[in-house]
Coordinates of C-alpha atoms and ligand atoms in Angstrom, one line a residue:
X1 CA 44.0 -175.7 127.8
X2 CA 46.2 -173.0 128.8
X3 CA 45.4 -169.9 131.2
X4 CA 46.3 -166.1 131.2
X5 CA 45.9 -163.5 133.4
X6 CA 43.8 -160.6 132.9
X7 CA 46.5 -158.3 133.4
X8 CA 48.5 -159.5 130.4
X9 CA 51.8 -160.1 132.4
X10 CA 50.9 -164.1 132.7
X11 CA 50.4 -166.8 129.8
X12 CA 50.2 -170.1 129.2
X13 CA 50.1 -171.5 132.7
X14 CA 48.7 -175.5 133.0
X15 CA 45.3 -175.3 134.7
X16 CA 47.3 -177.2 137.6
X17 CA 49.5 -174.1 138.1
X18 CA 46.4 -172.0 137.5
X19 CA 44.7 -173.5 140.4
X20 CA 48.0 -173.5 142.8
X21 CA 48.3 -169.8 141.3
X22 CA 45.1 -168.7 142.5
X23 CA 45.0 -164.8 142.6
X24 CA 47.3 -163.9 139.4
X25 CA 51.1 -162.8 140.3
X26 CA 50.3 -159.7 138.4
X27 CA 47.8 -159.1 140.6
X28 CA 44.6 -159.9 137.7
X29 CA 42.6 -163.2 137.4
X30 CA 43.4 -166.2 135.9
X31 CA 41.0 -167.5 133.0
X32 CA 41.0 -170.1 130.2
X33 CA 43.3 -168.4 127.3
X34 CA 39.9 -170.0 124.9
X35 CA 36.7 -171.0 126.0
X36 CA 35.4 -174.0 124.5
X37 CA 31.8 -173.9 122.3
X38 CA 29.9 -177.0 122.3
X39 CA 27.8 -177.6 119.2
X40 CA 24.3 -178.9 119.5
X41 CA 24.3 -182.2 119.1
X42 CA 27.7 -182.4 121.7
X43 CA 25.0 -180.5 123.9
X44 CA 22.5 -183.0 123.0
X45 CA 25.2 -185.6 124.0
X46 CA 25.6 -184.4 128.2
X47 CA 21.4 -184.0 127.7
X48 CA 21.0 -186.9 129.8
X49 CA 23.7 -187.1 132.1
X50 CA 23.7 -187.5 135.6
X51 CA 25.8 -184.5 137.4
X52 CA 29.0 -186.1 138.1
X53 CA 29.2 -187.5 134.8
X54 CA 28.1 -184.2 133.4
X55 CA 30.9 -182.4 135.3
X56 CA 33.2 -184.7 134.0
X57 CA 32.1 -183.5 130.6
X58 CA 32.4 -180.1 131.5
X59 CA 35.7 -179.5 134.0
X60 CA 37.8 -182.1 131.7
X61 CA 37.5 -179.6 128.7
X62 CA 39.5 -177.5 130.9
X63 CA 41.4 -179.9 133.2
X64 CA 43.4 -181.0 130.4
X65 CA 46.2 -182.1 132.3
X66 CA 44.9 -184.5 134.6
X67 CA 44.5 -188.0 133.3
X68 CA 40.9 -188.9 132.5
X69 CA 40.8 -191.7 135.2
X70 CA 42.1 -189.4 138.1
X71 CA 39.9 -186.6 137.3
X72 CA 36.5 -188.7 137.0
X73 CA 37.4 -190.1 141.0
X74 CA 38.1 -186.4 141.9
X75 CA 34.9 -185.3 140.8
X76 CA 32.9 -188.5 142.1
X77 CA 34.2 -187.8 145.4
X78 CA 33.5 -184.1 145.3
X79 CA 29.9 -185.0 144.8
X80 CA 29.2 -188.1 146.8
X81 CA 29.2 -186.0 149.7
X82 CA 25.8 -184.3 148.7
X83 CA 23.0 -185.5 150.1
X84 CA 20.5 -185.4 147.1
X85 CA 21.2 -188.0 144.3
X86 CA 20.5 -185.2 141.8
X87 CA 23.1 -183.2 143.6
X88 CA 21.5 -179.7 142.2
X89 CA 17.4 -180.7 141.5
X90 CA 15.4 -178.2 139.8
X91 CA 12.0 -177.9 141.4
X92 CA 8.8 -176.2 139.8
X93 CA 7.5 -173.5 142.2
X94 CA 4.8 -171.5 141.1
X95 CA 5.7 -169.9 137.3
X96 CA 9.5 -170.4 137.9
X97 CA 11.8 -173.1 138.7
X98 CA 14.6 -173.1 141.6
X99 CA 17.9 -174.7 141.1
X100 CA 18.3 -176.0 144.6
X101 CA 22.4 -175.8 145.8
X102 CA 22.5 -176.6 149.1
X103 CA 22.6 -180.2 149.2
X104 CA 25.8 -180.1 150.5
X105 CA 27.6 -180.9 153.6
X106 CA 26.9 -177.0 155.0
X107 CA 24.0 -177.0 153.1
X108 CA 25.0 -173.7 151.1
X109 CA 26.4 -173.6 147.2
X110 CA 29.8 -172.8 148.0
X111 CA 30.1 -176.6 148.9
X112 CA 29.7 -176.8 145.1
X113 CA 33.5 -175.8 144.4
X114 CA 34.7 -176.3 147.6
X115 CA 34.2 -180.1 147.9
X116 CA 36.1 -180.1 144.2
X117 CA 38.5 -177.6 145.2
X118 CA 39.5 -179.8 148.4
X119 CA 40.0 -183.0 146.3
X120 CA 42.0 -181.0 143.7
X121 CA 44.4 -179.5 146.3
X122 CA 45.3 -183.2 147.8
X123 CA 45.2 -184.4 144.1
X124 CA 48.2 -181.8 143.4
X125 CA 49.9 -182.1 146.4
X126 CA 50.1 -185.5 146.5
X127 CA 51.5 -185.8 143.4
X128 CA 54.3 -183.0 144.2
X129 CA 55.3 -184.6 147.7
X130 CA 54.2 -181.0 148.7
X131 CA 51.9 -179.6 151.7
X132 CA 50.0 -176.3 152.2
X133 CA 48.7 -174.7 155.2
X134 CA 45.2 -172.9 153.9
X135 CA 44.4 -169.6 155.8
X136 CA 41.6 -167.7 155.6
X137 CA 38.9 -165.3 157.6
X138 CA 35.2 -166.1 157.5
X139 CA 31.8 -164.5 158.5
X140 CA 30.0 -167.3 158.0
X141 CA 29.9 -169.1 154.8
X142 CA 33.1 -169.6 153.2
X143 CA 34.8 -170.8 156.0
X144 CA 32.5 -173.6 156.8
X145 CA 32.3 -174.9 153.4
X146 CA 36.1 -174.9 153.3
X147 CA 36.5 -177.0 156.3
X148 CA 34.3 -179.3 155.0
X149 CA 36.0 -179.0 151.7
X150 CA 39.6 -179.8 152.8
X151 CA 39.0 -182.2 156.5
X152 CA 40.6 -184.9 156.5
X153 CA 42.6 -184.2 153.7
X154 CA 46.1 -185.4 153.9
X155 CA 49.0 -182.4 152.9
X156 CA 47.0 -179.8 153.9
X157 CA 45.8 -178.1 157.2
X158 CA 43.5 -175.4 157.4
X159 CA 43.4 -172.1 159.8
X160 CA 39.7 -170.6 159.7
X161 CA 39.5 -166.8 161.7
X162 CA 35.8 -166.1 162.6
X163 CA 34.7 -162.9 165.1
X164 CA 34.2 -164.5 168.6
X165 CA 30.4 -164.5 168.8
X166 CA 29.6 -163.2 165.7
X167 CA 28.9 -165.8 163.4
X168 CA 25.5 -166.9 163.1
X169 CA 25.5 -170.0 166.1
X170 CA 24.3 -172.5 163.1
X171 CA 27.2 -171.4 161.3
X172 CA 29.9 -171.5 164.2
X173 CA 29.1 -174.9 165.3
X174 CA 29.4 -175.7 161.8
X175 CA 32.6 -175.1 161.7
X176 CA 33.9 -176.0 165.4
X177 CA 32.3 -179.5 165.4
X178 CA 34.9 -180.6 163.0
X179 CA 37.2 -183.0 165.1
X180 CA 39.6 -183.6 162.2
X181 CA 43.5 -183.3 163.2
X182 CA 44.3 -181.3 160.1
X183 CA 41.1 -178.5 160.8
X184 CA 42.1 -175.6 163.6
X185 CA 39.2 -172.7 164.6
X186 CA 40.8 -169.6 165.7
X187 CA 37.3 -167.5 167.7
X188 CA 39.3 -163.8 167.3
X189 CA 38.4 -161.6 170.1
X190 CA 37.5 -159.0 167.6
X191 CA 35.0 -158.1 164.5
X192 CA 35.3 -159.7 160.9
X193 CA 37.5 -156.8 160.2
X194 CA 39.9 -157.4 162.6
X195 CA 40.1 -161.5 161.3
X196 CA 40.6 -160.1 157.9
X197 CA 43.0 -157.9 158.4
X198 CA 45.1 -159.8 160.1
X199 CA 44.7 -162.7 157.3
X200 CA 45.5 -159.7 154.8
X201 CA 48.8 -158.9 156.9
X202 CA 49.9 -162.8 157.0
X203 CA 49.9 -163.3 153.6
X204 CA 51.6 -160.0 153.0
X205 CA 55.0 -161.6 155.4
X206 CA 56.3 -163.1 152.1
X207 CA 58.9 -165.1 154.3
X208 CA 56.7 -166.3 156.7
X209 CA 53.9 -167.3 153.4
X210 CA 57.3 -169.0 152.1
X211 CA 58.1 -170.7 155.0
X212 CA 54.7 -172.2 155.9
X213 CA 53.6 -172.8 151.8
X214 CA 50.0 -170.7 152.9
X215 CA 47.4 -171.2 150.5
X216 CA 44.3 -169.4 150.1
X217 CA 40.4 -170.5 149.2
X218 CA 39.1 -167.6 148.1
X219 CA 36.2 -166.7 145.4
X220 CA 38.6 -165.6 142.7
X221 CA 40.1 -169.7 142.2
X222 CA 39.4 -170.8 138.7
X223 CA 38.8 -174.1 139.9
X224 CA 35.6 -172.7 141.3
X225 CA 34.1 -171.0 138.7
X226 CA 34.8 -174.2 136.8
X227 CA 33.2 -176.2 139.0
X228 CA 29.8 -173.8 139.1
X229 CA 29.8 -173.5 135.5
X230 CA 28.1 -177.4 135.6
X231 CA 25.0 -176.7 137.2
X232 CA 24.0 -174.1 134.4
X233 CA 24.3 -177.4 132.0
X234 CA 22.6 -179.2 134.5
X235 CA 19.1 -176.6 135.0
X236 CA 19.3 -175.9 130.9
X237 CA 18.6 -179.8 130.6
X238 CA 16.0 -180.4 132.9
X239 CA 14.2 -177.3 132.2
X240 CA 14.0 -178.9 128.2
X241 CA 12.4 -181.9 129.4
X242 CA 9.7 -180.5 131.0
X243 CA 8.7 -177.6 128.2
X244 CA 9.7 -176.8 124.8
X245 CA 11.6 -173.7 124.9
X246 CA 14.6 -171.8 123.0
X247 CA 16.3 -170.5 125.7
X248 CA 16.5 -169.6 129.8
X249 CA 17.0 -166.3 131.9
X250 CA 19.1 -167.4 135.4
X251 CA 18.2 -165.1 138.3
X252 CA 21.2 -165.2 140.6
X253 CA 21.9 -164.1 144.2
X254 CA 25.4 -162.2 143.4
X255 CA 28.0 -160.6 146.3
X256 CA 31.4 -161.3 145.1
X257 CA 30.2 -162.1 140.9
X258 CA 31.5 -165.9 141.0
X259 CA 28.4 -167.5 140.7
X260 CA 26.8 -165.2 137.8
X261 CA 30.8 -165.4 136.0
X262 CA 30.0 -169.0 135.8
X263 CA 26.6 -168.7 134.3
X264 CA 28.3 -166.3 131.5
X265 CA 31.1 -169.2 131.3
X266 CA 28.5 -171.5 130.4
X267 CA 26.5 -169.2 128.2
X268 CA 29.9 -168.4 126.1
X269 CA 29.9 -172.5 126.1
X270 CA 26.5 -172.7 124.4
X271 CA 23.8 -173.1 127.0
X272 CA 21.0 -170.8 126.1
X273 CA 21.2 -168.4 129.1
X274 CA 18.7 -165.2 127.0
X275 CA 19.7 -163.3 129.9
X276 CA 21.3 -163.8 133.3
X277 CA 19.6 -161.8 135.8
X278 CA 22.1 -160.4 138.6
X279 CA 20.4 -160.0 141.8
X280 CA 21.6 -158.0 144.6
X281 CA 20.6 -156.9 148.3
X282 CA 20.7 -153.2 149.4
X283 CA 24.6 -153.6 148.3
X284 CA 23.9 -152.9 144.8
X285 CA 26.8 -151.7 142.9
X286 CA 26.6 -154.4 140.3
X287 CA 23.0 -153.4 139.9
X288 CA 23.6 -149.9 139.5
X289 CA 26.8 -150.9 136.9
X290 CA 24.4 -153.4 134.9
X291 CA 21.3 -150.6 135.5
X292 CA 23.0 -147.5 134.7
X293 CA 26.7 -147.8 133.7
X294 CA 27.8 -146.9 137.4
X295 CA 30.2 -149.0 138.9
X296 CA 31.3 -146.7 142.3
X297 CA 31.7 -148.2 145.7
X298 CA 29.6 -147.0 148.4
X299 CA 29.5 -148.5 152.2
X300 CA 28.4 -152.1 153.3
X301 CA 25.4 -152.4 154.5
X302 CA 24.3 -155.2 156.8
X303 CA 21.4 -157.2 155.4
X304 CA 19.1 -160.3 155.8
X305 CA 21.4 -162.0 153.2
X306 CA 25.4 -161.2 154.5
X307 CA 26.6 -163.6 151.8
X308 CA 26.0 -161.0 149.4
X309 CA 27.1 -157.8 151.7
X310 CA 30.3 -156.4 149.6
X311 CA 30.7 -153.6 147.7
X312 CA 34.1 -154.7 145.7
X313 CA 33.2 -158.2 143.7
X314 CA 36.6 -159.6 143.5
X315 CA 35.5 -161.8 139.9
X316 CA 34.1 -158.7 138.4
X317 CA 37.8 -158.2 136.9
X318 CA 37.2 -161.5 134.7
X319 CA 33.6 -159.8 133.3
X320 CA 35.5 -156.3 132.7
X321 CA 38.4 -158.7 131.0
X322 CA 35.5 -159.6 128.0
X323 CA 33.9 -156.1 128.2
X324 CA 37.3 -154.9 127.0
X325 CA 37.7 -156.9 124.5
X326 CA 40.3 -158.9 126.0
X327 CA 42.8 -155.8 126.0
X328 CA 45.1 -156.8 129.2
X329 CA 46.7 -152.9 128.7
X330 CA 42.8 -151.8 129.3
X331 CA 42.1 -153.7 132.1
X332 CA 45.5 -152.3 134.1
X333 CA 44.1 -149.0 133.5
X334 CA 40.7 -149.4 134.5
X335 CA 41.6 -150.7 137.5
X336 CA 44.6 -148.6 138.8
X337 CA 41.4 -146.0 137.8
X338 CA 39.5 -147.7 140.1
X339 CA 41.9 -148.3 142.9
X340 CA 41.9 -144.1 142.8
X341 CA 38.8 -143.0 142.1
X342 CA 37.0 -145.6 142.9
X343 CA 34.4 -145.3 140.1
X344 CA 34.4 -146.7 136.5
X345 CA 32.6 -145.3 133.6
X346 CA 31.7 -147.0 130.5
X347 CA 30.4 -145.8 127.2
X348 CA 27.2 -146.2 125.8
X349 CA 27.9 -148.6 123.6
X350 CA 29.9 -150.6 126.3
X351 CA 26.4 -150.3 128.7
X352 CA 24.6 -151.7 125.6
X353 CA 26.2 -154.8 124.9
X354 CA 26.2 -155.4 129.4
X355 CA 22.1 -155.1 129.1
X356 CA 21.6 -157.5 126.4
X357 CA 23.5 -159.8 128.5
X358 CA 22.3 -159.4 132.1
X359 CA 19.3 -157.8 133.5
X360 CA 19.5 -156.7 137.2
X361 CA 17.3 -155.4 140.9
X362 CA 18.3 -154.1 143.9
X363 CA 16.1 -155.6 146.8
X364 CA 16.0 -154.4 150.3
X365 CA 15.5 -155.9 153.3
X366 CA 11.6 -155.8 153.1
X367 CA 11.4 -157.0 150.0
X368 CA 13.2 -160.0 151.2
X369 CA 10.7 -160.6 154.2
X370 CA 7.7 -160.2 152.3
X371 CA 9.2 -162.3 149.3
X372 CA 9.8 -165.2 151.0
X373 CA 6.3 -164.2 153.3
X374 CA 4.5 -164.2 149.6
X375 CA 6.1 -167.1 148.0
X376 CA 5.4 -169.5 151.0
X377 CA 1.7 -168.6 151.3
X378 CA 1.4 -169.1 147.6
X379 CA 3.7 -172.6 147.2
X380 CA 4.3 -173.8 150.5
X381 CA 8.0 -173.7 149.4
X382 CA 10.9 -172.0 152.0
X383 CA 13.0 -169.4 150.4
X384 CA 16.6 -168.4 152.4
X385 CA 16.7 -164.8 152.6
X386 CA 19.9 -165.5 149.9
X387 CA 17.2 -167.0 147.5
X388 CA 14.8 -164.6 148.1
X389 CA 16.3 -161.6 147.0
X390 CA 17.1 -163.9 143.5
X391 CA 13.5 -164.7 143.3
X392 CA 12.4 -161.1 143.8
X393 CA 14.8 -159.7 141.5
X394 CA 13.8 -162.4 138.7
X395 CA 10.1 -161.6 139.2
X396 CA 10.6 -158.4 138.1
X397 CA 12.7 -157.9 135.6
X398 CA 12.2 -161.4 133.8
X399 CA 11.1 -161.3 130.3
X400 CA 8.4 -164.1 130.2
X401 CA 9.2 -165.4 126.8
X402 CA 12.0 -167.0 128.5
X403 CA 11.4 -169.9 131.5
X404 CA 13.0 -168.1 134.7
X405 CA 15.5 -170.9 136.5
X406 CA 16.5 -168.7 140.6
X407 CA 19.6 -170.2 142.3
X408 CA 18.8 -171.3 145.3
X409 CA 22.2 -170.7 147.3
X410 CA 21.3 -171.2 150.9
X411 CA 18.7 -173.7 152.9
X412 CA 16.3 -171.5 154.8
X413 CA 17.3 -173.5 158.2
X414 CA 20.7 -171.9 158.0
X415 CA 19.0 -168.6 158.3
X416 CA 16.4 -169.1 160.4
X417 CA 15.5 -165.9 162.3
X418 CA 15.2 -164.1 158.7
X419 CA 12.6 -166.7 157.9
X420 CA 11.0 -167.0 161.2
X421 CA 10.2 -162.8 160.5
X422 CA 8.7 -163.7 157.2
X423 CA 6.8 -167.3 157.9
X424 CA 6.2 -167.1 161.7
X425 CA 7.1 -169.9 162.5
X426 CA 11.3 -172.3 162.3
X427 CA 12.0 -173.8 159.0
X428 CA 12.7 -177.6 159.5
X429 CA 15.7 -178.3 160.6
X430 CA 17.6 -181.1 157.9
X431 CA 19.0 -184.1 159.4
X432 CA 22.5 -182.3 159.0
X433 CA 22.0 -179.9 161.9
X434 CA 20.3 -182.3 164.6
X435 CA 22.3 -182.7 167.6
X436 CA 25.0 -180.4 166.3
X437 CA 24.9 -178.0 169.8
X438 CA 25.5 -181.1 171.7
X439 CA 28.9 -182.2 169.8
X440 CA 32.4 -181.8 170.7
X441 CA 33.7 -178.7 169.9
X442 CA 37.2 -178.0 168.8
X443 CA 38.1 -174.1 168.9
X444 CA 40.9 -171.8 170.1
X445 CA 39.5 -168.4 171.4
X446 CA 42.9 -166.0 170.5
X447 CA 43.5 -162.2 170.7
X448 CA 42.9 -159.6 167.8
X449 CA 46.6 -160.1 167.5
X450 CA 48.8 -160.9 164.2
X451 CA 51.5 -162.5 166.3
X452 CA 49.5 -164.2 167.9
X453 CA 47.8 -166.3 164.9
X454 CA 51.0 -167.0 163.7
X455 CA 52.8 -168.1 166.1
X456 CA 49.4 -170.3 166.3
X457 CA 49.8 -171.1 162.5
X458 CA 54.1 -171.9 162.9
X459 CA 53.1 -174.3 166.2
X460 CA 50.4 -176.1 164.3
X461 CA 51.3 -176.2 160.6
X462 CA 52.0 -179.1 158.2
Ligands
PLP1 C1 28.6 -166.6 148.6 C2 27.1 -166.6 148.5 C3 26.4 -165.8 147.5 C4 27.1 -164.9 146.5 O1 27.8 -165.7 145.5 P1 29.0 -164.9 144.7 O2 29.6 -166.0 143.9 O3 29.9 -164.3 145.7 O4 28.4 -163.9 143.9 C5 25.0 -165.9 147.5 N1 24.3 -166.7 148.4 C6 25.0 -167.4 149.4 C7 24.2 -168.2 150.3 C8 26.4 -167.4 149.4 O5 27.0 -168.1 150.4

């Protein structure tokens, strides 16, 4: 298998060098130069699979150039960390099923690709003799489940920002319990902003990124796509067992269009996704693209589910890439229109072809509160605030020919005041989080300053 950018100046790159690429050096997104279509009875085949196995199935169709044997341990690893033996189990709540990814070690779905990601990154730089320092900024999420990806990890050391204080405490001492030499916690005296920037302004110090061989985790790494487009295989099957049905509709909680890019991955692949159903907070421009042809940025606002609060969804490009009909010399222009204007218009036959693929809802802070108020009373069953705006969103647009599977991205304990509001009382705490404000903590509080962090990064990197 063999990768190209979506900006046409990058082919036939290994999906090694596609992950070490990450972000495109023409500035696009890197994706598989053919997707693979399984037939029937070679879906029929993975029907019965356990997930790592399954995963196998799935990543080696793409991993083509890592031996079978090295790539089965990789995965096995990845996933032996998760606390459920299903890994993703699909419960049945109500009239819908939920797709439950957070059994991971920060109990969110980003641990999904990031425990893969980790074990890929040693994987390659062990076999190079090479070492990477991995920087990034984090307001919550990302940067725990990229600790826990990469600790421990030989080759690599990793440089998490967060905003002093500002990260929800769960989430902080998350991150600054891990002991692990190779894992350093920078608490910026500052906003997420501020941590970003300054992230944005390393990487652009081309001498310095050289120097140090700085690596990023972000949400546009093929690698992680990849490793979300399994659990689509994964719901599909277990939703078969239990009712005889043609097809699914996927309701999932999008910010940054990773997770939903997956689903249309595995829908290209031959799972029978009807529709997937993008779901968004008050941040909506995906909603109002997939709604009305209107993809223009507006402001962040802050909502009960921050994962999702972003107005530009960095995997979008990969979407727009197919929309286009793989034209590389349209994509350039869209975007440089974009970067200007920043607004995209589409015609109508363009907007046609998005609707029969994906259905979308906007839902608002209330919404949330009362949907996970609502789906409690009726099931008994905690929904994150994350979760809840998928469920929402599902419920009403959902066309009820179709079984409705909602991602479950979060645990509810890891926003607990949101569900406090809407249940009145803590969700349980999992075994995970007991104790964890009585640990040893490893963090260094630094300044809102760029020389700062690197002179930080040049004292402390591999
Ligand atoms: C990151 C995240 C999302 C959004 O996923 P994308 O791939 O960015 O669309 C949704 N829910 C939670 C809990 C997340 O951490």
């Amino acid at each position: 298998m063999r990768y190209c950018s979506t900006r046409g100046k990058i082919h036939g790159l290994s999906f090694t060098e596609a992950v070490m690429m990450g972000l495109a050096d023409d500035g696009g997104l890197l994706l598989p130069e053919k997707i693979p279509v399984l037939s029937k009875d070679e879906l029929q085949k993975l029907s019965e699979l356990p997930y790592p196995e399954l995963a196998f199935q799935v990543i080696s169709r793409y991993a083509t150039d890592i031996p079978a044997k090295n790539l089965k341990d990789l995965i096995d690893r990845s996933y032996a960390s998760f606390e459920h033996p299903q890994i993703t189990p699909l419960v049945k709540q109500d009239d819908l099923y939920i797709l439950e990814l957070f059994h991971g070690p920060t109990l969110a779905f980003k641990d999904v690709a990031l425990q893969f990601l980790g074990n890929l990154f040693e994987y390659f730089l062990l076999k190079s003799g090479q070492r990477m320092n991995i920087i990034g900024a984090t307001s919550g999420d990302t940067g725990s489940a990229a600790i826990y990806g990469v600790r421990g990890k030989k080759n690599i050391n990793i440089f998490i920002l967060h905003p002093q204080g500002r990260v929800s405490p769960i989430q902080e001492l998350q991150m600054t319990t891990v002991l692990d030499d190779n894992v350093f916690n920078l608490a910026v005296e500052g906003s997420f902003d501020d941590a970003q920037s300054i992230v944005k302004e390393i990487f652009g110090d081309l001498d310095f990124k050289e120097r140090h061989a700085l690596g990023a985790v972000n949400s546009i790494n093929w690698a992680r796509i990849l490793a979300q487009v399994v659990y689509y295989f994964y719901a599909w099957f277990r939703v078969k067992r239990e009712t005889d049905c043609s097809g699914i509709e996927v309701s999932v909680p999008t910010g940054n269009f990773g997770d939903i890019f997956a689903g249309y991955i595995a829908k290209q692949m031959g799972v029978p996704i009807s529709r997937l159903i993008l779901a968004t907070n008050s941040n909506n421009i995906l909603s109002r693209f997939i709604n009305d042809g209107d993809y223009s940025t507006a402001n962040v606002h802050h909502s009960l589910s921050p994962s999702m609060d972003i107005q530009i969804a960095s995997n979008f490009e990969r979407y727009l890439y197919y929309l286009l009909d793989c034209d590389a010399e349209k994509v350039v222009q869209a975007m440089d229109k974009f970067h200007k204007d920043g607004k995209l218009s589409f015609t109508d036959t363009q907007k046609e072809r998005v609707k029969k693929e994906f259905a979308s809802s906007s839902i608002d802070d209330n919404e949330t509160i009362e949907t996970i108020s609502t789906f409690h009373k009726k099931t008994g069953y905690t929904l994150d605030p994350h979760t809840a705006v998928g469920v929402a969103a599902g419920e009403r647009v959902r066309n009820t020919a179709y079984p409705l599977v909602c991602l479950a991205t979060a645990h509810p304990a890891k926003f607990g005041d949101a569900v406090k509001k809407a249940i009145g009382s803590d969700p349980d705490l999992p075994p995970a989080f007991i104790g964890l404000a009585s640990r040893e903590k490893k963090v260094v509080t630094i300044p809102a300053n760029m020389e700062r962090v690197k002179k930080f990064i040049s004292e402390n990197a591999i």
